[in-house]
Structure formats: structure tokens, C-alpha cells
XYZ file of C-alpha atoms in Angstrom:
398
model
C -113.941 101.082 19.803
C -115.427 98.503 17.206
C -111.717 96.833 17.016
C -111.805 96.433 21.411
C -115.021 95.240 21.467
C -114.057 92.707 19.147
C -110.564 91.937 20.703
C -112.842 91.432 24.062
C -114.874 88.400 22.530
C -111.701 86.957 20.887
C -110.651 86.426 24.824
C -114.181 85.853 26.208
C -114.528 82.884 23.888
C -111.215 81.385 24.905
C -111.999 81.586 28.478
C -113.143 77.837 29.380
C -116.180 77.799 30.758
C -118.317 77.477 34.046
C -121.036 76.043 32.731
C -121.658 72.826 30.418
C -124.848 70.342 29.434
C -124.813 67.124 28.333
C -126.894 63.980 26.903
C -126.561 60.285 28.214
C -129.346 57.103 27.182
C -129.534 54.453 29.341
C -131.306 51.276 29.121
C -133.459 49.278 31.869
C -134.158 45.719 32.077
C -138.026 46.649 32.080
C -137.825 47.679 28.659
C -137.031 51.553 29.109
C -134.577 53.438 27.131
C -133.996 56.972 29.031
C -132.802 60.126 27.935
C -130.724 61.985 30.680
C -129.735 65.438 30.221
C -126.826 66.871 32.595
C -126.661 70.147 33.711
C -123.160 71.558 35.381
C -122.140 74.383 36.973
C -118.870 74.977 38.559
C -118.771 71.693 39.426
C -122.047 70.784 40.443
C -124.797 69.211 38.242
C -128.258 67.736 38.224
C -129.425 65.044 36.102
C -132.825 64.629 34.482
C -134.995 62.626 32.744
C -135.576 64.161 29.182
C -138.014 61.758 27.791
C -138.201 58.001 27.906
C -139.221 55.610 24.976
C -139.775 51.784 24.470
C -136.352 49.480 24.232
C -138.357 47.773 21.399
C -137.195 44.252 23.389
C -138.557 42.476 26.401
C -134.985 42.771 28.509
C -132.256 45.090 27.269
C -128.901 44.071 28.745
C -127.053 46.233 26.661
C -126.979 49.353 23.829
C -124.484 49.874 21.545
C -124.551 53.171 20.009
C -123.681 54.512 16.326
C -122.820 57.681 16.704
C -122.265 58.642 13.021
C -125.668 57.219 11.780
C -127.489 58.362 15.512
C -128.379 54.571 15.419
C -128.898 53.022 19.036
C -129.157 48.826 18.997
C -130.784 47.304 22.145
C -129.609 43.916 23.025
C -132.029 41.336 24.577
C -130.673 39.089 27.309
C -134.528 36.941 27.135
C -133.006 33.679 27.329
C -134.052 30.351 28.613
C -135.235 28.786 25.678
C -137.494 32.060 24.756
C -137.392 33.829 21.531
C -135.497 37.185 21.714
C -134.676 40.002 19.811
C -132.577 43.289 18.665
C -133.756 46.688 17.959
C -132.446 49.488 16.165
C -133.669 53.046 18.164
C -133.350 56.485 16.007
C -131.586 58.768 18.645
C -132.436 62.151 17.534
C -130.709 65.709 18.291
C -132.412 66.221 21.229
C -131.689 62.572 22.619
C -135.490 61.358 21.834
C -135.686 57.232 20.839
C -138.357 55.836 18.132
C -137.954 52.771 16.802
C -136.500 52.015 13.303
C -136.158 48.391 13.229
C -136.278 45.504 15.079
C -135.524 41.759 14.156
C -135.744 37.994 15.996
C -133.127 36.253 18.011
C -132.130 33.435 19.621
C -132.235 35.985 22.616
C -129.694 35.532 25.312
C -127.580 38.693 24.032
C -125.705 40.455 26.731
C -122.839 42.534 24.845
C -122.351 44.263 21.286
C -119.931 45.814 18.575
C -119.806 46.863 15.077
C -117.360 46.334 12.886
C -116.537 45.333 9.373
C -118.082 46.737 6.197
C -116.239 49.796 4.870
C -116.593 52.384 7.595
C -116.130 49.842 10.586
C -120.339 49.636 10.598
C -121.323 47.026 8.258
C -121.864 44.519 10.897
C -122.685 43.980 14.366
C -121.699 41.010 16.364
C -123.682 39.497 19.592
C -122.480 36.985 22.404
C -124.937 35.238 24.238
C -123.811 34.139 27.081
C -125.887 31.188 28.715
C -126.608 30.080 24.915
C -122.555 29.684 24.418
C -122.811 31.826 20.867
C -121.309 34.318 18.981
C -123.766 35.433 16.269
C -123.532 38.055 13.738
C -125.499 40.199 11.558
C -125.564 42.365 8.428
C -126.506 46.007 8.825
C -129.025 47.620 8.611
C -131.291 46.167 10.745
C -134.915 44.772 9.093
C -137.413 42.595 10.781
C -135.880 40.035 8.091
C -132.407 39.999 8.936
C -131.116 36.323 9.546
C -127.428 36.038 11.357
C -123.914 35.974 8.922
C -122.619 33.423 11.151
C -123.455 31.684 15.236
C -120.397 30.326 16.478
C -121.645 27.790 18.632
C -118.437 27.080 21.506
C -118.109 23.909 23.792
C -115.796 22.312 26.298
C -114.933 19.065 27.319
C -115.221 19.548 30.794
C -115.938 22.150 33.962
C -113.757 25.140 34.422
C -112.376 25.323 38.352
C -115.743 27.165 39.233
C -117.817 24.668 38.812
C -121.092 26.326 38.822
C -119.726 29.476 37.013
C -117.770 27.497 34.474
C -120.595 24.666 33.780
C -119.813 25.503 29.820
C -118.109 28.528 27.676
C -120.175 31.882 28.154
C -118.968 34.333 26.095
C -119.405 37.781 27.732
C -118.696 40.361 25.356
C -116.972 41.150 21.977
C -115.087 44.232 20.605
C -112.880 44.830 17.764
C -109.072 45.995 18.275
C -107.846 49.047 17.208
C -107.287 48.534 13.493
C -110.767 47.231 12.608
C -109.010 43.853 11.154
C -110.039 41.393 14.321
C -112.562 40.493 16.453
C -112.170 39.553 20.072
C -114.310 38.031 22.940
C -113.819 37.244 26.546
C -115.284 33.910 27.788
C -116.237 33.649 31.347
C -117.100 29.789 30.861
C -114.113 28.868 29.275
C -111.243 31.137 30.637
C -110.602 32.412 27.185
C -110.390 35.742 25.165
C -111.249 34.424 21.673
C -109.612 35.945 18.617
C -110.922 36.052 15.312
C -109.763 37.942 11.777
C -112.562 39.600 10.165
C -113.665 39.671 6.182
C -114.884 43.339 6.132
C -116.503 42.584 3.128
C -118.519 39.590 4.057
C -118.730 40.352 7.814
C -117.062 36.506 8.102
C -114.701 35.815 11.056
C -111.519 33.581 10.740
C -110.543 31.430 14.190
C -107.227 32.660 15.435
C -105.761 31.177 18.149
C -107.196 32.134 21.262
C -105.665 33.441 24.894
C -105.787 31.396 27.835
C -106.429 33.306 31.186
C -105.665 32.027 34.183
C -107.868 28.831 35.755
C -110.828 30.409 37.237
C -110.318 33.694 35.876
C -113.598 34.585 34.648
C -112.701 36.667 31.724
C -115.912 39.450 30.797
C -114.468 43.024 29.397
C -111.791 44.704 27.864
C -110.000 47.596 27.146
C -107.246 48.842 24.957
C -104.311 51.353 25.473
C -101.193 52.135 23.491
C -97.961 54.360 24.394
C -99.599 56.869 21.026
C -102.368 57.732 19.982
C -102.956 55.989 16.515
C -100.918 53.712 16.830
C -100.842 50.027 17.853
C -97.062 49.792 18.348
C -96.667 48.543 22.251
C -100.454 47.862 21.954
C -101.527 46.451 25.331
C -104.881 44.973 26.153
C -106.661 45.021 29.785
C -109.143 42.479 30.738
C -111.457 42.540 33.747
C -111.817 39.028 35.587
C -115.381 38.412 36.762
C -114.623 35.668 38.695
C -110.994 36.217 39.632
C -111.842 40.042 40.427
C -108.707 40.736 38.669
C -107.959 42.797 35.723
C -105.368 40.979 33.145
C -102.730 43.188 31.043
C -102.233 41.190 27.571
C -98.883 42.320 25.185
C -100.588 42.704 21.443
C -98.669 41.308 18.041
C -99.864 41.705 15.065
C -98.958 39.338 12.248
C -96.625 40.431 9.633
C -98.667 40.328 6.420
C -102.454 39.994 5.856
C -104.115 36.385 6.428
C -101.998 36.100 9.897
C -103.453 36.671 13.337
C -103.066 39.126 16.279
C -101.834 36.950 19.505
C -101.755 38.217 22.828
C -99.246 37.161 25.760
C -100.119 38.158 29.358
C -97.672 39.905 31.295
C -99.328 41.200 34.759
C -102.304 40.407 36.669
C -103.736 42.392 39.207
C -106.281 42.546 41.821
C -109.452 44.996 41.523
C -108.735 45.958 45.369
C -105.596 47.719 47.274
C -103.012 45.731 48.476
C -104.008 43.892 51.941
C -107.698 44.126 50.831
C -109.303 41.052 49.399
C -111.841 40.795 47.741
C -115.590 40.494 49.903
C -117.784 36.940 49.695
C -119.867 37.858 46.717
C -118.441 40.264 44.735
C -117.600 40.268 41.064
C -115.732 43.300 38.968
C -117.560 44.039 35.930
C -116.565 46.783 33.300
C -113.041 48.088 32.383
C -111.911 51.128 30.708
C -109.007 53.409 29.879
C -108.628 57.080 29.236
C -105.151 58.164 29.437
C -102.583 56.511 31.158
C -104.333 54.484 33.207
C -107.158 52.255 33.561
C -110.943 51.686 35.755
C -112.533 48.684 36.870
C -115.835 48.827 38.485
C -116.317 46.074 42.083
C -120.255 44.602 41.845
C -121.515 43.480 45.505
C -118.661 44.542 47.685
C -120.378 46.960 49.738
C -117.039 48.864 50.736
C -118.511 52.675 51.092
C -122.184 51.180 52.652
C -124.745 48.704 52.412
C -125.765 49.330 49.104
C -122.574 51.198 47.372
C -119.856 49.357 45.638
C -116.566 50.676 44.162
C -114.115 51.681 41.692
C -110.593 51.103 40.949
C -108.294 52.918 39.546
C -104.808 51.958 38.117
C -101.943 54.180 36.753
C -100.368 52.978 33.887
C -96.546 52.887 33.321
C -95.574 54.360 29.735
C -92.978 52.150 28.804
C -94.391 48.743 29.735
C -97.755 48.541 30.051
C -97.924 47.669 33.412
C -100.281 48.804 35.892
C -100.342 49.711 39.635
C -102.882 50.231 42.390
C -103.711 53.982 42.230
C -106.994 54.507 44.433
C -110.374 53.447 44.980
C -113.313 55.061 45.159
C -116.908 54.939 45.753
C -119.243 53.844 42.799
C -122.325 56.085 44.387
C -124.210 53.234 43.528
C -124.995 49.343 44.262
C -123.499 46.467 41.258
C -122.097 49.243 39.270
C -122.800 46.622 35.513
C -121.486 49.417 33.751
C -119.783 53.162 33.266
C -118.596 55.231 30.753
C -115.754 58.061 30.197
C -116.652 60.863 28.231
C -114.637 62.106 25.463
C -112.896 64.854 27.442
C -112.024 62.658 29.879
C -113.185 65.073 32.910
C -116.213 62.802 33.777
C -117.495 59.393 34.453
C -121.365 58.013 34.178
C -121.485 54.961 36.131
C -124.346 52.684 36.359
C -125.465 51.283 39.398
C -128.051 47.911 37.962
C -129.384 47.029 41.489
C -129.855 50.894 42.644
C -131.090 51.694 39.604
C -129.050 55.031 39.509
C -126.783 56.762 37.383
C -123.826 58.500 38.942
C -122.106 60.891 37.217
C -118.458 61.566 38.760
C -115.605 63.956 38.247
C -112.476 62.778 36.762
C -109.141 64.490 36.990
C -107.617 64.330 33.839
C -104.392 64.671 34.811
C -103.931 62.453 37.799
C -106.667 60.075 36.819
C -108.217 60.314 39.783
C -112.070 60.119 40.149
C -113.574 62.761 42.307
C -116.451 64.155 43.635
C -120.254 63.262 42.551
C -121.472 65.979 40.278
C -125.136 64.059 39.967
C -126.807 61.291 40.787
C -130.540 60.389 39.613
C -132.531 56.577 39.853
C -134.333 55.211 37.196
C -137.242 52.943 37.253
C -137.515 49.988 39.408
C -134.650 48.535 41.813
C -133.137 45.447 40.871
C -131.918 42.285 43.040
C -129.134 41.039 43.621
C -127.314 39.174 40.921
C -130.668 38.930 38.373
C -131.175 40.500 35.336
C -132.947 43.768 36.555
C -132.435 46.522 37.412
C -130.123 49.436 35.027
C -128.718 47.573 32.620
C -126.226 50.244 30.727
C -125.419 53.787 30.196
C -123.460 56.006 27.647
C -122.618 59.414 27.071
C -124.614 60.436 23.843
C -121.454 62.348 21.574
């Protein structure tokens, strides 16, 4: 009897579950960091609001999250000539914030990464985008830490938006798959910077850069290769702000050490289906990849309602690279900034700044399609349209 009863948990332990939780933080332009925790069952959830703590900054635009030390940095987007900063939150188990360190900026900050040092974490790097830097620190975080470097980046002239393009305005920075380079899209200057990285000093090396299209808008981007692990037909998707595009870029790396990765674009598509353009006043924001294919998120297009935006979804083709139209779908929310996959791949948080929501979706793994809305909960104030308020970012805490 002993033997069944243990053969019967063997296969109740295998059977996949009904029921799952989960944690997500997300940060609000007031100042707020939020824990969320996310209940499911059978496929519908409820979100709710764990406990709250201070973003240690006046305007968080963005958090970038160490998973391995449970270290949360808060990026402040207080610009205009006013002193800014960057905090380092403690994330405990149960998803709490308290603040470790913090340290003074230029301000202006609206994107993240780590990299260097030798686990990948040595470093974090900051573009501030109406300032026209790059700036980088050593980590950990103290209230004396001083930058590595500010790359300071002009132009000699207007891009073709003129009020857009007045001067470069780098958007965001991330680090490609082997660790070895450091990349950033520039909205100003229709660029995706490239730059080798020291891991020992946390110094970057100018590569040559990648020239978008005129008017493009360059602000996020994504990676995806044919394997897992490897960068062999490494391809590189960019969303286009202005362009409301996304951009696929071929990868080579250089031969030895001291060269530089180069990119060469082979597709560009549009973030809407074919004989759809795109409405007065939108802008696509985020990009992402899980699988074979790829998500872009559509700001101010008001497709499913007055105040909900969408989400588009593009298949991937193994054995180029290049992408097709697959679907689009509602972003149960209004200037989705941001969204997130988790690491299953079965759901999506998206992050709606000027509702102030987060939506959490279903994703089908297989066909890549997004599905129903398992949750949905608002968060602090509403923003307006097209100013820093509102959500500013979400992520899946694992």
C-alpha cells in the first residue's frame, strides 16, 4: 500500500498545475515602487498590491533589476537642468523595497543595463536622453559614486523630424548576447551606437555605429538567434519611435578580440497590419522576443477604444531572420511605455503609463499569440498624454 501511495504522488507532482502566483515591481513617475502579487487560476487571475515603498528618486522612468543580488536600480528622468539621481532598492523574498543606496546625477536617465565586471554586473550604464549622454558607473552603488565615463554625442545638423530630431537622444542601452559590447539606440540621431566593453575597467571602445533609416526614431531592442546559446545567425530587432517600425539588423562579430560587432539591416517593418497606417500621434515603444517571434507595443493609437492602445505581434522565419505581420492585439491599457515576458513564456505584463494600469495577458507559447486578459489592476495617479507621468515600468520579479 506504502509503494501505491507513493507511486500516486510521483504522478500527482507531474501533473501541471491549475493554479500559480507570481511577483511583479513596478515603478511610478510619483516616486512609487509597487509590489504586485498575481494570483491564477485556470486561467483567470487577480492582481494586487503587496506593499509599496519609496523609488528613493523624484521621477523614476525606469528599473533595472538584478536578479542574482535581489538589487532593484531606479532611474531618474528629473531633467531640465535639475540635479537627479539613482537608487539602489533591496527587493526582498516577499517582493518588499528598502533602500540600500542612492547616489547624484546629472538626472535625465530614462533606460538601464549592467554589464561588465566578472559576472556581467560590475557596471551599469545610463542614457539620458534630452541631456544627449551615455554615462556609466561602478557597482555597487554609494552616495559617493562618480560616473566611469559620460559620452557626451552631437550632430551637425537636424534629423528629418525636426522637432524630434533637434539633437542625438539616446534612448536606451543593452549589452548583446556575449557580454563583450554595448549598444544604444538614438532617437535624435537615427543611430544604434556600438561600443566594445573593458569588463575590467567598465570602459567602452567606439565601434562603428548603424545608421537607421532618415526619420526612423530608433528607442529599443531585442535580440534573437536560430539556438539558444549561440550567436551564430544572431539577428537584432529595433523598435522605431518615430517611424513606428521595428528594424531587423544581421549581427557579425569580429574575428579576434579588439574588433567590433557591426550590424547590416535587412527588413523593416511596420508596427500595424498591412493596409493599416499608423494613427496621427502614435509612437511604438518597447520590443521583445520570446521564441520565434517578436512584440512591439503602439503608444496613442487608440485602435481597441479611446483610451486602449495595441500590440503587435510578428512571427519569425528560422532561417533568415525575417519577420511577418502575425496579429494585433489589444494592450488593455492607454501608451503601453513598457511590457515584459515572463520566463515561461505563457504570459505578458504590460504597462499602460497614461492609464496607470498593469495588464497581465496570456501568451500562447506555441503560436505566439497573445490572448486573453488574466488581470488588470491601476496604480496611482493617471498620467497625460505624452509627459513623464503616469506608470513608468514593470517587470516580472524571477
Amino acid at each position: 500500500m506504502a509503494s501505491i501511495r507513493s507511486w500516486l504522488s510521483a504522478v500527482i507532482c507531474l501533473l501541471p498545475s491549475a493554479s500559480l502566483a507570481a511577483t511583479l515591481l513596478a515603478s511610478h513617475y510619483s516616486g512609487t515602487i509597487y509590489t504586485l502579487d498575481l494570483e491564477v487560476t485556470n486561467g483567470n487571475g487577480t492582481l494586487k498590491v503587496k506593499s509599496t515603498g519609496k523609488a528613493g528618486v523624484t521621477q523614476p522612468a525606469w528599473i533595472t533589476f538584478d536578479s542574482e543580488d535581489r538589487i532593484l536600480y531606479v532611474n531618474d528622468e528629473n531633467w531640465r537642468g535639475r540635479p537627479g539621481g539613482m537608487s539602489a532598492l533591496s527587493v526582498k523574498e516577499d517582493g518588499s523595497v528598502t533602500l540600500a543606496a542612492s547616489a547624484q546625477t546629472s538626472g535625465g536617465q530614462v533606460h538601464s543595463t549592467l554589464y561588465g565586471g566578472s559576472n556581467g554586473r560590475g557596471f551599469i550604464a545610463t542614457t539620458e536622453y534630452d541631456l544627449s549622454t551615455l554615462t556609466t558607473y561602478q557597482l555597487p552603488l554609494t552616495a559617493s559614486t562618480q560616473p566611469v565615463e559620460k559620452l557626451k554625442f552631437t550632430m551637425s545638423g537636424r534629423g528629418p523630424n525636426a522637432m524630434r530630431q533637434d539633437r542625438p537622444h539616446p534612448h536606451s542601452v543593452w549589452t548583446d548576447p556575449t557580454g563583450k559590447f554595448l549598444l544604444s539606440a538614438d532617437l535624435g540621431a537615427d543611430l544604434v551606437r556600438i561600443y566594445r566593453i573593458d569588463a575590467t575597467t567598465g570602459k567602452l571602445t567606439e565601434c562603428p555605429a548603424a545608421q537607421t533609416g532618415p526619420g526612423d526614431g530608433p528607442r529599443h531592442g531585442a535580440w534573437w538567434a536560430p539556438k539558444a546559446g549561440s550567436t551564430e545567425g544572431l539577428m537584432l530587432y529595433v523598435v522605431n519611435e518615430l517611424a513606428n517600425s521595428v528594424t531587423v539588423w544581421q549581427t557579425a562579430y569580429p574575428s579576434g578580440d579588439g574588433g567590433c560587432l557591426s550590424l547590416k539591416k535587412t527588413q523593416s517593418a511596420p508596427t500595424y497590419p498591412a493596409g493599416k497606417t499608423a494613427p496621427q500621434g502614435s509612437k511604438a515603444a518597447e520590443v521583445r522576443v520570446a521564441g520565434n517571434f517578436v512584440y512591439a507595443s503602439n503608444r496613442n493609437d487608440r485602435t481597441y477604444g479611446a483610451k486602449e492602445d495595441s500590440m503587435a505581434t510578428y512571427s519569425i522565419d528560422a532561417a533568415s531572420g525575417a519577420i511577418k505581420f502575425l496579429e494585433q492585439t489589444s494592450a488593455h491599457g492607454w501608451f503601453p511605455r513598457t511590457f515584459v515576458i515572463n520566463k515561461a513564456g505563457d504570459m505578458v505584463a504590460i504597462g499602460g503609463q497614461t492609464s496607470a494600469n498593469v495588464a497581465v495577458v496570456a501568451r500562447d507559447v506555441q503560436s505566439g499569440k497573445l490572448g486573453e486578459l488574466i488581470a488588470t489592476i491601476p496604480l496611482g495617479s493617471p498620467g497625460t498624454v505624452n509627459n513623464e507621468d503616469g506608470l513608468s515600468a514593470v517587470i516580472w520579479d524571477e
